[in-house]
Amino acid sequence: MSKDFVTFKGSSSGKVVESTIQPSLGPTEAVVRQTHSGVCGTDLHLSHTNNALGHEGVGVIEALGESAHLISDVKVGDRVGLGWVQKYCGKCRMCRSGLDSLCEDSKELWATNNDTGSWGKGNVWDVSALRKIPDEVESKHAGPLMCAGATVWGAMQRCKVMSHHRVGIVGIGGLGHLAIQFLAKSGCEVVVFSSSDRKREEALEYGATEYHSIGDIKSHRGETSELYTSQNIKAARGSIRPLDHLLICTGAQPDYSLYMPLMAMGGNVAPLTVDLGLTPIPLAATIFQGINILGVKVCNRTEYDDMFRFCVRHNIRPTIQEFPMTEAGINEAVDALKDGKAHYRAVVVA
């Protein structure tokens, strides 16, 4: 079975262009009519390539391959989410141990197929990578949860966040505003750091316990060159009590030397921003404070289901700004993201 679908790809100019694809249906695959997709900054790394873009998709299954029922219980008519991983092998060491987000033989957005992305009207996806969307979650809200939400949720699981922990969040964008809600509803003290006071009120409304500007941190730090002695660590914190965990949710990597003194001994730092360059991290802090740097690539499949149940129970929704799923509409959404004008998460709608 094959069917023509409109999809949207990058180009040499960096502008998103419309294309037509005709994917064939494999035995464990599903034809998904896509209706919504979030717009994530990670897609911008591929905007100058011929790759189909988008990995925060939602759609409805229209057909299934002959063997799809052997690995998934999804059915024709089900509303499903599409994420970064396009196929899990189900056989490798990581899949067998429940850490399938690190599948050693997965197919993913960047490395697999130039035609498979969620910015488009439909496509073919392996059913191993489709997650059912609860009826209580609207499609326009479910899309951003497939990456932004799943990345934050995965970080919470890897860090083993508990309700009595103090958790810092650097940056209040697509990931950060969901992180505040997840953590606040988990009972944590949520400490937000941002470059300005512009989002203070919204952060507090989402559930933040404290809000600090980066300028305040710099003033506490001073000019000492012996930052990681116990005395200087305490001085650099100022009035901020130590953080058990820190989630980096900014579009670009921050100055880690500002935040390391704020960490509790043995704390966890999870950089959630995809950066293809080198990132300087003070090694002394990881030694003298025992800080762990944790890499996170979304969450595991069962954790997706947990995340959606948590969102339903606590009425958590991403704040979104909608654009039409057209060439012009997607480029407008991308420009809003680049300019920092997207209201938390841009979502394109077919």
mmCIF file of C-alpha atoms in Angstrom:
data_model
loop_
_atom_site.group_PDB
_atom_site.id
_atom_site.type_symbol
_atom_site.label_atom_id
_atom_site.label_comp_id
_atom_site.label_asym_id
_atom_site.label_seq_id
_atom_site.Cartn_x
_atom_site.Cartn_y
_atom_site.Cartn_z
ATOM 1 C CA MET A 1 0.000 0.000 0.000
ATOM 2 C CA SER A 2 1.245 3.476 -0.825
ATOM 3 C CA LYS A 3 -0.332 6.917 -0.654
ATOM 4 C CA ASP A 4 0.808 10.437 -1.431
ATOM 5 C CA PHE A 5 1.300 12.767 1.533
ATOM 6 C CA VAL A 6 2.340 16.381 1.840
ATOM 7 C CA THR A 7 5.347 16.813 4.105
ATOM 8 C CA PHE A 8 7.636 19.727 4.939
ATOM 9 C CA LYS A 9 11.412 19.603 4.684
ATOM 10 C CA GLY A 10 14.415 21.794 5.216
ATOM 11 C CA SER A 11 16.264 23.381 2.302
ATOM 12 C CA SER A 12 19.671 24.860 1.503
ATOM 13 C CA SER A 13 18.285 28.328 2.288
ATOM 14 C CA GLY A 14 17.077 27.239 5.718
ATOM 15 C CA LYS A 15 13.449 27.850 4.767
ATOM 16 C CA VAL A 16 10.930 25.044 5.162
ATOM 17 C CA VAL A 17 9.555 23.836 1.817
ATOM 18 C CA GLU A 18 6.572 21.677 0.901
ATOM 19 C CA SER A 19 7.245 18.272 -0.630
ATOM 20 C CA THR A 20 5.236 15.215 -1.637
ATOM 21 C CA ILE A 21 6.170 11.724 -0.489
ATOM 22 C CA GLN A 22 4.774 8.264 -1.242
ATOM 23 C CA PRO A 23 5.868 5.986 1.600
ATOM 24 C CA SER A 24 5.200 2.257 1.406
ATOM 25 C CA LEU A 25 3.620 0.426 4.341
ATOM 26 C CA GLY A 26 5.864 -2.129 6.021
ATOM 27 C CA PRO A 27 4.603 -5.150 7.976
ATOM 28 C CA THR A 28 4.976 -3.507 11.416
ATOM 29 C CA GLU A 29 4.092 0.014 10.327
ATOM 30 C CA ALA A 30 1.024 2.237 10.410
ATOM 31 C CA VAL A 31 -0.263 4.889 8.045
ATOM 32 C CA VAL A 32 -0.910 7.919 10.245
ATOM 33 C CA ARG A 33 -2.922 10.933 9.101
ATOM 34 C CA GLN A 34 -1.146 13.697 10.974
ATOM 35 C CA THR A 35 -3.190 16.566 12.387
ATOM 36 C CA HIS A 36 -0.908 18.505 14.767
ATOM 37 C CA SER A 37 2.761 18.966 15.510
ATOM 38 C CA GLY A 38 4.799 20.989 17.941
ATOM 39 C CA VAL A 39 7.749 23.036 16.686
ATOM 40 C CA CYS A 40 10.940 22.208 18.572
ATOM 41 C CA GLY A 41 14.256 24.038 18.383
ATOM 42 C CA THR A 42 16.076 20.767 17.707
ATOM 43 C CA ASP A 43 14.496 20.693 14.238
ATOM 44 C CA LEU A 44 16.382 23.880 13.388
ATOM 45 C CA HIS A 45 19.629 21.891 13.338
ATOM 46 C CA LEU A 46 18.264 20.174 10.197
ATOM 47 C CA SER A 47 16.638 23.183 8.562
ATOM 48 C CA HIS A 48 19.414 23.438 5.939
ATOM 49 C CA THR A 49 19.117 19.762 4.922
ATOM 50 C CA ASN A 50 16.660 17.835 2.778
ATOM 51 C CA ASN A 51 15.223 16.056 5.816
ATOM 52 C CA ALA A 52 11.555 16.000 6.681
ATOM 53 C CA LEU A 53 11.166 17.901 9.939
ATOM 54 C CA GLY A 54 9.071 17.613 13.075
ATOM 55 C CA HIS A 55 8.994 15.147 15.961
ATOM 56 C CA GLU A 56 6.124 16.288 18.184
ATOM 57 C CA GLY A 57 3.297 14.871 16.124
ATOM 58 C CA VAL A 58 -0.243 13.675 16.705
ATOM 59 C CA GLY A 59 -2.428 11.854 14.223
ATOM 60 C CA VAL A 60 -4.953 9.104 13.567
ATOM 61 C CA ILE A 61 -4.086 5.608 12.335
ATOM 62 C CA GLU A 62 -5.642 4.871 8.931
ATOM 63 C CA ALA A 63 -4.055 1.500 8.109
ATOM 64 C CA LEU A 64 -1.805 -1.122 9.695
ATOM 65 C CA GLY A 65 0.776 -3.524 8.318
ATOM 66 C CA GLU A 66 0.048 -7.236 8.469
ATOM 67 C CA SER A 67 2.321 -7.878 11.478
ATOM 68 C CA ALA A 68 1.681 -4.703 13.468
ATOM 69 C CA HIS A 69 -0.555 -6.553 15.926
ATOM 70 C CA LEU A 70 2.388 -8.702 17.009
ATOM 71 C CA ILE A 71 4.213 -5.785 18.655
ATOM 72 C CA SER A 72 1.498 -3.261 19.537
ATOM 73 C CA ASP A 73 -2.186 -3.084 20.439
ATOM 74 C CA VAL A 74 -2.846 0.099 18.442
ATOM 75 C CA LYS A 75 -5.825 -0.064 16.090
ATOM 76 C CA VAL A 76 -7.129 1.758 13.034
ATOM 77 C CA GLY A 77 -8.838 4.912 14.291
ATOM 78 C CA ASP A 78 -6.600 5.312 17.344
ATOM 79 C CA ARG A 79 -5.198 8.770 18.047
ATOM 80 C CA VAL A 80 -1.465 8.457 18.595
ATOM 81 C CA GLY A 81 1.622 10.519 19.315
ATOM 82 C CA LEU A 82 4.775 10.501 17.189
ATOM 83 C CA GLY A 83 8.126 11.413 18.692
ATOM 84 C CA TRP A 84 11.869 11.541 18.150
ATOM 85 C CA VAL A 85 12.329 7.761 17.939
ATOM 86 C CA GLN A 86 10.669 6.244 14.882
ATOM 87 C CA LYS A 87 11.290 2.580 15.678
ATOM 88 C CA TYR A 88 12.506 0.598 18.689
ATOM 89 C CA CYS A 89 14.263 -2.703 18.053
ATOM 90 C CA GLY A 90 12.850 -4.302 21.216
ATOM 91 C CA LYS A 91 15.777 -6.730 21.341
ATOM 92 C CA CYS A 92 18.894 -4.865 22.441
ATOM 93 C CA ARG A 93 20.256 -4.687 25.976
ATOM 94 C CA MET A 94 18.685 -1.263 26.614
ATOM 95 C CA CYS A 95 15.250 -2.244 25.313
ATOM 96 C CA ARG A 96 15.267 -5.448 27.369
ATOM 97 C CA SER A 97 16.201 -3.521 30.507
ATOM 98 C CA GLY A 98 13.386 -0.982 30.100
ATOM 99 C CA LEU A 99 15.643 1.872 28.952
ATOM 100 C CA ASP A 100 14.371 1.852 25.390
ATOM 101 C CA SER A 101 14.893 5.600 24.932
ATOM 102 C CA LEU A 102 18.541 4.511 24.551
ATOM 103 C CA CYS A 103 17.741 1.665 22.119
ATOM 104 C CA GLU A 104 20.998 0.611 20.487
ATOM 105 C CA ASP A 105 19.363 -0.092 17.115
ATOM 106 C CA SER A 106 16.595 2.500 16.989
ATOM 107 C CA LYS A 107 15.551 4.507 13.965
ATOM 108 C CA GLU A 108 15.445 8.209 14.732
ATOM 109 C CA LEU A 109 14.611 11.497 13.086
ATOM 110 C CA TRP A 110 18.127 12.537 12.122
ATOM 111 C CA ALA A 111 19.614 9.256 11.038
ATOM 112 C CA THR A 112 16.902 7.202 9.416
ATOM 113 C CA ASN A 113 14.755 8.474 6.608
ATOM 114 C CA ASN A 114 14.730 11.815 4.811
ATOM 115 C CA ASP A 115 10.942 11.599 4.447
ATOM 116 C CA THR A 116 9.714 10.807 7.969
ATOM 117 C CA GLY A 117 8.727 13.799 10.096
ATOM 118 C CA SER A 118 5.645 15.154 11.861
ATOM 119 C CA TRP A 119 5.456 18.427 9.921
ATOM 120 C CA GLY A 120 3.150 17.056 7.272
ATOM 121 C CA LYS A 121 -0.313 15.708 6.560
ATOM 122 C CA GLY A 122 0.592 12.037 6.958
ATOM 123 C CA ASN A 123 3.303 9.411 6.972
ATOM 124 C CA VAL A 124 4.246 5.848 7.819
ATOM 125 C CA TRP A 125 5.571 5.069 11.317
ATOM 126 C CA ASP A 126 6.587 1.827 12.990
ATOM 127 C CA VAL A 127 3.941 0.949 15.572
ATOM 128 C CA SER A 128 6.617 0.317 18.216
ATOM 129 C CA ALA A 129 7.100 4.093 18.385
ATOM 130 C CA LEU A 130 3.442 5.170 18.533
ATOM 131 C CA ARG A 131 1.897 6.153 21.875
ATOM 132 C CA LYS A 132 -1.852 6.262 22.428
ATOM 133 C CA ILE A 133 -3.159 9.674 23.476
ATOM 134 C CA PRO A 134 -5.717 9.738 26.326
ATOM 135 C CA ASP A 135 -9.129 11.111 25.386
ATOM 136 C CA GLU A 136 -8.759 13.864 27.999
ATOM 137 C CA VAL A 137 -5.730 15.397 26.225
ATOM 138 C CA GLU A 138 -6.469 17.510 23.143
ATOM 139 C CA SER A 139 -4.305 16.854 20.088
ATOM 140 C CA LYS A 140 -2.985 20.409 20.052
ATOM 141 C CA HIS A 141 -1.660 19.876 23.577
ATOM 142 C CA ALA A 142 -0.454 16.309 23.075
ATOM 143 C CA GLY A 143 2.078 17.217 20.366
ATOM 144 C CA PRO A 144 4.461 19.239 22.580
ATOM 145 C CA LEU A 145 4.272 16.527 25.239
ATOM 146 C CA MET A 146 5.856 14.042 22.808
ATOM 147 C CA CYS A 147 9.230 15.824 23.025
ATOM 148 C CA ALA A 148 9.234 18.870 25.310
ATOM 149 C CA GLY A 149 7.158 17.081 27.918
ATOM 150 C CA ALA A 150 8.860 13.718 27.455
ATOM 151 C CA THR A 151 12.324 15.254 27.772
ATOM 152 C CA VAL A 152 11.488 16.943 31.069
ATOM 153 C CA TRP A 153 9.656 13.862 32.347
ATOM 154 C CA GLY A 154 12.594 11.655 31.366
ATOM 155 C CA ALA A 155 14.990 13.956 33.219
ATOM 156 C CA MET A 156 12.839 13.726 36.337
ATOM 157 C CA GLN A 157 13.021 9.926 36.185
ATOM 158 C CA ARG A 158 16.782 9.812 35.532
ATOM 159 C CA CYS A 159 17.410 12.258 38.396
ATOM 160 C CA LYS A 160 15.078 10.282 40.672
ATOM 161 C CA VAL A 161 13.277 13.464 41.692
ATOM 162 C CA MET A 162 11.300 13.184 44.935
ATOM 163 C CA SER A 163 8.644 15.436 46.426
ATOM 164 C CA HIS A 164 10.941 16.909 49.089
ATOM 165 C CA HIS A 165 13.612 17.961 46.577
ATOM 166 C CA ARG A 166 14.520 21.475 45.464
ATOM 167 C CA VAL A 167 14.765 21.543 41.689
ATOM 168 C CA GLY A 168 16.156 24.415 39.634
ATOM 169 C CA ILE A 169 15.033 25.248 36.110
ATOM 170 C CA VAL A 170 17.116 27.454 33.829
ATOM 171 C CA GLY A 171 14.955 28.954 31.084
ATOM 172 C CA ILE A 172 11.174 29.218 30.772
ATOM 173 C CA GLY A 173 10.298 28.204 27.246
ATOM 174 C CA GLY A 174 8.702 25.145 25.679
ATOM 175 C CA LEU A 175 10.442 22.766 28.100
ATOM 176 C CA GLY A 176 10.776 25.047 31.098
ATOM 177 C CA HIS A 177 7.103 25.938 31.497
ATOM 178 C CA LEU A 178 6.188 22.243 31.462
ATOM 179 C CA ALA A 179 8.994 21.443 33.898
ATOM 180 C CA ILE A 180 7.571 23.949 36.388
ATOM 181 C CA GLN A 181 4.134 22.326 36.190
ATOM 182 C CA PHE A 182 5.413 18.736 36.430
ATOM 183 C CA LEU A 183 7.637 19.495 39.409
ATOM 184 C CA ALA A 184 5.150 21.680 41.265
ATOM 185 C CA LYS A 185 2.453 19.007 40.982
ATOM 186 C CA SER A 186 5.016 16.464 42.214
ATOM 187 C CA GLY A 187 5.368 18.470 45.423
ATOM 188 C CA CYS A 188 8.860 19.848 44.749
ATOM 189 C CA GLU A 189 10.207 23.291 45.508
ATOM 190 C CA VAL A 190 10.661 24.764 42.036
ATOM 191 C CA VAL A 191 13.388 27.389 41.678
ATOM 192 C CA VAL A 192 13.371 29.234 38.351
ATOM 193 C CA PHE A 193 16.282 31.145 36.812
ATOM 194 C CA SER A 194 15.727 33.450 33.852
ATOM 195 C CA SER A 195 17.535 36.234 32.047
ATOM 196 C CA SER A 196 14.924 38.832 33.016
ATOM 197 C CA ASP A 197 11.843 39.415 35.164
ATOM 198 C CA ARG A 198 9.557 39.308 32.126
ATOM 199 C CA LYS A 199 8.135 35.849 32.873
ATOM 200 C CA ARG A 200 8.139 36.065 36.656
ATOM 201 C CA GLU A 201 4.357 36.243 37.090
ATOM 202 C CA GLU A 202 3.690 33.408 34.654
ATOM 203 C CA ALA A 203 6.354 31.217 36.276
ATOM 204 C CA LEU A 204 4.745 31.719 39.673
ATOM 205 C CA GLU A 205 1.312 30.971 38.211
ATOM 206 C CA TYR A 206 2.657 27.687 36.786
ATOM 207 C CA GLY A 207 3.787 26.758 40.291
ATOM 208 C CA ALA A 208 7.313 28.109 40.784
ATOM 209 C CA THR A 209 8.353 28.570 44.407
ATOM 210 C CA GLU A 210 11.174 31.043 43.722
ATOM 211 C CA TYR A 211 12.224 33.173 40.761
ATOM 212 C CA HIS A 212 15.742 34.565 40.325
ATOM 213 C CA SER A 213 17.287 36.634 37.551
ATOM 214 C CA ILE A 214 20.682 35.624 36.211
ATOM 215 C CA GLY A 215 21.948 39.077 37.173
ATOM 216 C CA ASP A 216 21.261 38.251 40.821
ATOM 217 C CA ILE A 217 23.387 35.110 40.580
ATOM 218 C CA LYS A 218 26.257 37.008 38.982
ATOM 219 C CA SER A 219 26.226 39.566 41.774
ATOM 220 C CA HIS A 220 26.469 36.799 44.387
ATOM 221 C CA ARG A 221 29.313 35.091 42.599
ATOM 222 C CA GLY A 222 31.746 37.989 42.627
ATOM 223 C CA GLU A 223 35.197 37.707 41.086
ATOM 224 C CA THR A 224 36.777 34.940 43.194
ATOM 225 C CA SER A 225 39.099 32.520 41.408
ATOM 226 C CA GLU A 226 38.706 29.846 44.094
ATOM 227 C CA LEU A 227 35.023 29.261 43.570
ATOM 228 C CA TYR A 228 34.886 25.633 44.658
ATOM 229 C CA THR A 229 36.174 25.964 48.212
ATOM 230 C CA SER A 230 33.343 25.376 50.674
ATOM 231 C CA GLN A 231 33.439 28.993 51.842
ATOM 232 C CA ASN A 232 33.246 30.417 48.330
ATOM 233 C CA ILE A 233 30.494 28.015 47.323
ATOM 234 C CA LYS A 234 28.339 29.257 50.201
ATOM 235 C CA ALA A 235 29.163 32.881 49.413
ATOM 236 C CA ALA A 236 28.282 32.428 45.731
ATOM 237 C CA ARG A 237 24.867 31.030 46.633
ATOM 238 C CA GLY A 238 23.839 34.144 48.496
ATOM 239 C CA SER A 239 20.358 33.572 49.875
ATOM 240 C CA ILE A 240 19.604 30.679 47.496
ATOM 241 C CA ARG A 241 19.429 27.350 49.285
ATOM 242 C CA PRO A 242 21.177 24.389 47.571
ATOM 243 C CA LEU A 243 19.459 22.607 44.692
ATOM 244 C CA ASP A 244 19.139 18.828 44.527
ATOM 245 C CA HIS A 245 18.677 18.900 40.754
ATOM 246 C CA LEU A 246 19.001 21.427 37.933
ATOM 247 C CA LEU A 247 17.281 21.151 34.545
ATOM 248 C CA ILE A 248 18.807 23.248 31.755
ATOM 249 C CA CYS A 249 15.878 24.193 29.504
ATOM 250 C CA THR A 250 17.375 27.121 27.578
ATOM 251 C CA GLY A 251 17.681 27.333 23.800
ATOM 252 C CA ALA A 252 21.463 27.697 24.115
ATOM 253 C CA GLN A 253 23.852 26.372 26.727
ATOM 254 C CA PRO A 254 24.249 28.703 29.731
ATOM 255 C CA ASP A 255 27.351 29.598 31.704
ATOM 256 C CA TYR A 256 27.544 26.525 33.911
ATOM 257 C CA SER A 257 29.993 28.195 36.272
ATOM 258 C CA LEU A 258 27.110 30.397 37.485
ATOM 259 C CA TYR A 259 24.990 27.444 38.535
ATOM 260 C CA MET A 260 27.434 24.866 39.890
ATOM 261 C CA PRO A 261 27.830 26.633 43.267
ATOM 262 C CA LEU A 262 24.054 26.506 43.681
ATOM 263 C CA MET A 263 24.039 22.711 43.636
ATOM 264 C CA ALA A 264 23.801 20.530 46.720
ATOM 265 C CA MET A 265 26.571 18.023 47.246
ATOM 266 C CA GLY A 266 25.926 15.055 44.969
ATOM 267 C CA GLY A 267 23.302 16.968 42.979
ATOM 268 C CA ASN A 268 22.281 16.262 39.391
ATOM 269 C CA VAL A 269 22.498 18.608 36.409
ATOM 270 C CA ALA A 270 20.541 17.599 33.290
ATOM 271 C CA PRO A 271 21.307 19.635 30.129
ATOM 272 C CA LEU A 272 18.153 19.279 28.005
ATOM 273 C CA THR A 273 19.285 21.488 25.118
ATOM 274 C CA VAL A 274 20.666 19.846 21.985
ATOM 275 C CA ASP A 275 23.951 21.605 21.231
ATOM 276 C CA LEU A 276 26.266 20.202 18.570
ATOM 277 C CA GLY A 277 29.269 22.198 19.767
ATOM 278 C CA LEU A 278 31.550 21.828 22.761
ATOM 279 C CA THR A 279 30.127 22.924 26.103
ATOM 280 C CA PRO A 280 32.503 24.076 28.871
ATOM 281 C CA ILE A 281 31.494 22.631 32.240
ATOM 282 C CA PRO A 282 33.628 23.308 35.351
ATOM 283 C CA LEU A 283 35.252 19.964 36.111
ATOM 284 C CA ALA A 284 36.210 21.129 39.604
ATOM 285 C CA ALA A 285 32.542 21.319 40.577
ATOM 286 C CA THR A 286 31.907 17.713 39.586
ATOM 287 C CA ILE A 287 34.878 16.697 41.751
ATOM 288 C CA PHE A 288 34.553 18.852 44.858
ATOM 289 C CA GLN A 289 30.743 18.901 44.955
ATOM 290 C CA GLY A 290 30.187 15.422 43.523
ATOM 291 C CA ILE A 291 27.854 16.804 40.868
ATOM 292 C CA ASN A 292 26.502 14.400 38.244
ATOM 293 C CA ILE A 293 25.925 15.534 34.639
ATOM 294 C CA LEU A 294 23.092 13.451 33.172
ATOM 295 C CA GLY A 295 22.300 13.120 29.472
ATOM 296 C CA VAL A 296 18.604 12.674 28.702
ATOM 297 C CA LYS A 297 16.971 11.797 25.383
ATOM 298 C CA VAL A 298 13.205 11.918 26.005
ATOM 299 C CA CYS A 299 11.673 9.215 28.212
ATOM 300 C CA ASN A 300 11.065 5.498 27.853
ATOM 301 C CA ARG A 301 7.881 4.183 26.276
ATOM 302 C CA THR A 302 6.164 3.211 29.527
ATOM 303 C CA GLU A 303 7.146 6.610 30.940
ATOM 304 C CA TYR A 304 5.269 8.321 28.092
ATOM 305 C CA ASP A 305 2.120 6.601 29.348
ATOM 306 C CA ASP A 306 2.900 7.636 32.939
ATOM 307 C CA MET A 307 3.431 11.233 31.816
ATOM 308 C CA PHE A 308 0.086 11.393 30.023
ATOM 309 C CA ARG A 309 -1.720 9.952 33.064
ATOM 310 C CA PHE A 310 0.016 12.518 35.270
ATOM 311 C CA CYS A 311 -1.068 15.344 32.938
ATOM 312 C CA VAL A 312 -4.669 14.132 32.997
ATOM 313 C CA ARG A 313 -4.725 13.774 36.781
ATOM 314 C CA HIS A 314 -3.258 17.228 37.411
ATOM 315 C CA ASN A 315 -4.777 19.044 34.413
ATOM 316 C CA ILE A 316 -1.360 19.956 32.999
ATOM 317 C CA ARG A 317 -1.346 21.432 29.509
ATOM 318 C CA PRO A 318 1.362 23.184 27.506
ATOM 319 C CA THR A 319 0.752 26.818 26.652
ATOM 320 C CA ILE A 320 0.686 26.966 22.871
ATOM 321 C CA GLN A 321 0.456 29.305 19.904
ATOM 322 C CA GLU A 322 -1.189 27.801 16.815
ATOM 323 C CA PHE A 323 -0.117 28.170 13.173
ATOM 324 C CA PRO A 324 -1.483 26.528 10.011
ATOM 325 C CA MET A 325 0.346 23.446 8.733
ATOM 326 C CA THR A 326 1.268 25.096 5.440
ATOM 327 C CA GLU A 327 4.614 26.183 4.061
ATOM 328 C CA ALA A 328 3.916 29.787 5.050
ATOM 329 C CA GLY A 329 2.477 28.830 8.430
ATOM 330 C CA ILE A 330 5.385 26.597 9.406
ATOM 331 C CA ASN A 331 7.955 29.198 8.361
ATOM 332 C CA GLU A 332 6.092 31.771 10.446
ATOM 333 C CA ALA A 333 6.204 29.397 13.432
ATOM 334 C CA VAL A 334 9.919 28.729 12.903
ATOM 335 C CA ASP A 335 10.655 32.461 12.691
ATOM 336 C CA ALA A 336 8.707 33.036 15.917
ATOM 337 C CA LEU A 337 10.793 30.337 17.594
ATOM 338 C CA LYS A 338 14.076 31.784 16.319
ATOM 339 C CA ASP A 339 13.104 35.294 17.431
ATOM 340 C CA GLY A 340 12.008 34.157 20.883
ATOM 341 C CA LYS A 341 8.433 35.268 20.184
ATOM 342 C CA ALA A 342 6.670 31.889 20.265
ATOM 343 C CA HIS A 343 4.410 31.796 23.320
ATOM 344 C CA TYR A 344 6.013 28.769 24.992
ATOM 345 C CA ARG A 345 5.275 26.229 22.204
ATOM 346 C CA ALA A 346 4.323 26.788 18.588
ATOM 347 C CA VAL A 347 1.970 24.117 17.217
ATOM 348 C CA VAL A 348 1.131 23.675 13.534
ATOM 349 C CA VAL A 349 -2.371 22.433 12.725
ATOM 350 C CA ALA A 350 -3.469 20.633 9.540
#
